[in-house]
GROMACS .gro file of C-alpha atoms in nm:
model
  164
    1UNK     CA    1   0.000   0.000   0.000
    2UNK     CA    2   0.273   0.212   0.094
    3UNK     CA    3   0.478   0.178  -0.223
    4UNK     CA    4   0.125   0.249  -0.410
    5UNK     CA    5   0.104   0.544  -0.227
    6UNK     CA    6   0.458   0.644  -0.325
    7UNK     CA    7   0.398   0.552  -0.685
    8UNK     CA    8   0.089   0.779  -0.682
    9UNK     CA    9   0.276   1.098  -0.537
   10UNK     CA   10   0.081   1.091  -0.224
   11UNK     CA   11   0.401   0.998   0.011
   12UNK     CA   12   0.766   1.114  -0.068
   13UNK     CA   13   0.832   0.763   0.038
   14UNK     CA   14   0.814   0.506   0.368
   15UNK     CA   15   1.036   0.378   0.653
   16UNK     CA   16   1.041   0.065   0.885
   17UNK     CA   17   1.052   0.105   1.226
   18UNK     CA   18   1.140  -0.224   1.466
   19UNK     CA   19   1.238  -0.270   1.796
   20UNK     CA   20   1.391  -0.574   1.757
   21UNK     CA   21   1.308  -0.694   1.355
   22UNK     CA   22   1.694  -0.649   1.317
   23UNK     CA   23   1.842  -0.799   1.664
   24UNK     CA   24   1.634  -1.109   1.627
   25UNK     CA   25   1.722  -1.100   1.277
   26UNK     CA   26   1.345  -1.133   1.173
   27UNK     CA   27   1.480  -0.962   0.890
   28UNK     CA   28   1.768  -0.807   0.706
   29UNK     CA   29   1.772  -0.436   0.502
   30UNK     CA   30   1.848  -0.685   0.194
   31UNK     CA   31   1.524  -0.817   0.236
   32UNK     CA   32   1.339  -0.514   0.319
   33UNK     CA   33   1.491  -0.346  -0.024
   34UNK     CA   34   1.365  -0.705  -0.171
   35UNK     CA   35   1.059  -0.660  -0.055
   36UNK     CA   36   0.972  -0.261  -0.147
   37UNK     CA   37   1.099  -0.359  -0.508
   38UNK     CA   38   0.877  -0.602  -0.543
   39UNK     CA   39   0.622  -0.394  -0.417
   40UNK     CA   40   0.696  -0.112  -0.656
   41UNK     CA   41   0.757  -0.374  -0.983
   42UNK     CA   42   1.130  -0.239  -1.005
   43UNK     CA   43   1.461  -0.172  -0.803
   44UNK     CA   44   1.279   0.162  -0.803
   45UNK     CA   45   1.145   0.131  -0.443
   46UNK     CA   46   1.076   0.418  -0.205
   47UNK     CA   47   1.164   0.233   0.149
   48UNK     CA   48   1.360   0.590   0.279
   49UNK     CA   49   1.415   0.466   0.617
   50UNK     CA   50   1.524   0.259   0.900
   51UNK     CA   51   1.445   0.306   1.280
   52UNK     CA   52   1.530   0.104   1.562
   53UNK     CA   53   1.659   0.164   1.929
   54UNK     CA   54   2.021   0.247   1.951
   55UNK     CA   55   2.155   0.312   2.312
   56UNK     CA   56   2.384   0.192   2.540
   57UNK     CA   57   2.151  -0.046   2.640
   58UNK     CA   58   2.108  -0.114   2.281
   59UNK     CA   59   2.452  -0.122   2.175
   60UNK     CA   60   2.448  -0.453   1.923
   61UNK     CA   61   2.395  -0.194   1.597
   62UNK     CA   62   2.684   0.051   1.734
   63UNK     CA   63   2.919  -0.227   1.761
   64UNK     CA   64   2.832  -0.405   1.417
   65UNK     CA   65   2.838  -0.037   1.259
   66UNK     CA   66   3.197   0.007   1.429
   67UNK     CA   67   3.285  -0.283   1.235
   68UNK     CA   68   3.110  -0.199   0.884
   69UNK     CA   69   2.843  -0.385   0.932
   70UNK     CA   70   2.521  -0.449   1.042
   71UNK     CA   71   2.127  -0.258   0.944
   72UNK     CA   72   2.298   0.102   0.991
   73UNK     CA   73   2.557   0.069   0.736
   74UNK     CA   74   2.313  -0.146   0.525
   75UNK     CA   75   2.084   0.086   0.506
   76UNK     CA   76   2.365   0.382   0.411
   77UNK     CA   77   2.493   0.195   0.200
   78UNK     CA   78   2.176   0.146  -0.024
   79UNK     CA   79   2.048   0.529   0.008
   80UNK     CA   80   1.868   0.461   0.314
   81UNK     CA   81   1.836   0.723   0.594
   82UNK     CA   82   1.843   0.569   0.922
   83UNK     CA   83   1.714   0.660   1.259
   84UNK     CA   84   1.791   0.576   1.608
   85UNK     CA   85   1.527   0.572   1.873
   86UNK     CA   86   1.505   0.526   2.236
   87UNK     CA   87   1.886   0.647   2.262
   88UNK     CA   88   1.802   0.736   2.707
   89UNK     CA   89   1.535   0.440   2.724
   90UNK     CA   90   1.274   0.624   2.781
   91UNK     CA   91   1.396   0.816   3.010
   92UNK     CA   92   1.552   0.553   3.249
   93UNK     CA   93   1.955   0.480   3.083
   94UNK     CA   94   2.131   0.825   3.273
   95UNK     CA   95   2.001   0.674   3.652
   96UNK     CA   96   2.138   0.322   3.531
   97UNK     CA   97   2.478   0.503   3.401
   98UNK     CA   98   2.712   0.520   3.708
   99UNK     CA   99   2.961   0.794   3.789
  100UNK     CA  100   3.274   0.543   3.660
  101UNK     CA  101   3.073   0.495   3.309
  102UNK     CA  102   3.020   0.804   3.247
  103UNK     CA  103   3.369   0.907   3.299
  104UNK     CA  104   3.457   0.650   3.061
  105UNK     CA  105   3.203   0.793   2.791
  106UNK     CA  106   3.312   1.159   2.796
  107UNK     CA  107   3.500   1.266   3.135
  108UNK     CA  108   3.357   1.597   3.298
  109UNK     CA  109   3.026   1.513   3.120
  110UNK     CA  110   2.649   1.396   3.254
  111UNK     CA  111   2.494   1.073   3.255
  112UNK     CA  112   2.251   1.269   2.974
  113UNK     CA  113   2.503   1.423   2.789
  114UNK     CA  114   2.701   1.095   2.821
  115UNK     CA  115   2.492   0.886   2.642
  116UNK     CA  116   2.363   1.127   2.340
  117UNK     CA  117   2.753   1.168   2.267
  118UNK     CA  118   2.809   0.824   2.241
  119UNK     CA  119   2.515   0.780   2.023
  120UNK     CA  120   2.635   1.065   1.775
  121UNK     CA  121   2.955   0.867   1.760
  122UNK     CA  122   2.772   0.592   1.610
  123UNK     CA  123   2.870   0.566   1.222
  124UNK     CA  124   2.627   0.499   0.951
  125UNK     CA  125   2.363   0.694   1.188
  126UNK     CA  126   2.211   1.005   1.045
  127UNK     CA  127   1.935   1.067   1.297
  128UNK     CA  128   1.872   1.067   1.696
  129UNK     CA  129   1.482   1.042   1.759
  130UNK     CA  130   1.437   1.185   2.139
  131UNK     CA  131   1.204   1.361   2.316
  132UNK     CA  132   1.240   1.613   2.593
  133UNK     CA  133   1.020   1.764   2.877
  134UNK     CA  134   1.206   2.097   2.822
  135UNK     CA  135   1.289   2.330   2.599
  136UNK     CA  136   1.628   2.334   2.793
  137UNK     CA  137   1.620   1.934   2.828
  138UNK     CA  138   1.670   1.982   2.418
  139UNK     CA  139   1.878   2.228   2.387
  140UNK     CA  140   2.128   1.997   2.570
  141UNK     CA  141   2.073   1.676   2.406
  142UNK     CA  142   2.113   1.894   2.071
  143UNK     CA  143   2.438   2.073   2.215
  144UNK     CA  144   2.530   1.669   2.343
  145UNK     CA  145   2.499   1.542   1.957
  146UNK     CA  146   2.727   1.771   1.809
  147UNK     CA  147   3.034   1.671   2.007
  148UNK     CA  148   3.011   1.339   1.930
  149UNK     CA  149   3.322   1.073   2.131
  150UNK     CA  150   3.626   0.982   1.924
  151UNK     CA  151   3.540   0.590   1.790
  152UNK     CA  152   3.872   0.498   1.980
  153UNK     CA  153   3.696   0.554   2.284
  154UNK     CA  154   3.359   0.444   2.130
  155UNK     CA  155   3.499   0.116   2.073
  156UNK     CA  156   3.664   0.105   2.477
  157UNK     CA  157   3.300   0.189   2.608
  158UNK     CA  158   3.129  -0.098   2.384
  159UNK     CA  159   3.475  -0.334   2.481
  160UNK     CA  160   3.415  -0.223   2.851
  161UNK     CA  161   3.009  -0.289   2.858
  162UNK     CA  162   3.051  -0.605   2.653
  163UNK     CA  163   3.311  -0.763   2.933
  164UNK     CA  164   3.064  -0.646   3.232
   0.00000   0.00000   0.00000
């Protein structure tokens, strides 16, 4: 319906969102570009983009990303833009973060700041999906995204949480 829609003008084109499609490998970008060309009757498909949680809770796609794989690059890699939600968990990653991790992350920062600057380090990742309770709760997270974390220490924080 979607790609009709596309074909038709009425949508600029259509995304999948999952929150765990890719981790429990229900399905791969291959096959989601598989399926939206057969859809639109060519390789002419409008599937635009990808979400799916990326966090430190959520770490899998960083670390397969980090390595040139996984959905993320996928997805760039065939035109696709892709999105990461749920980058605090709702809400509830900076009280789980500890003083020690967060040092780790970006030393002198906050458990918020923390996280959205190791998210912004994530390659193949074009957009962070969050919302905020205040204007100044966004201004922060925004301010957060643009100083992303070296990937030297991107890959330490992944190494670290991985061995824990």
């Amino acid at each position: 319906m979607l790609g009709e829609f596309a074909q038709a003008g009425r949508i600029g084109g259509y995304g999948v969102a999952t929150w765990a499609g890719f981790i429990d490998q229900a399905f791969t970008v291959a096959e989601l570009i598989a399926l939206a060309s057969e859809a639109a009757g060519s390789a002419n498909h409008h599937l635009a983009g990808i979400q799916l949680p990326v966090s430190l809770v959520t770490a899998e796609p960083i670390a397969q990303a980090l390595d040139g794989a996984g959905p993320l690059v996928h997805a760039r890699d065939a035109g696709i833009v892709t999105f990461a939600s749920a980058p605090l968990r709702g809400g509830e990653l900076p009280g789980l973060m500890t003083p020690e991790l967060v040092n780790l992350i970006q030393p002198g920062s906050t458990p918020h700041a923390a996280a959205f600057q190791l998210i912004s380090a994530c390659p193949a990742l074009d957009v962070v999906l969050t919302s905020t309770s205040t204007l100044q709760h966004w201004e922060d997270a925004r301010d957060a995204l643009a100083q992303p974390i070296p990937d030297a220490r991107l890959r330490t924080v992944l190494d670290v949480l991985s061995a824990g």
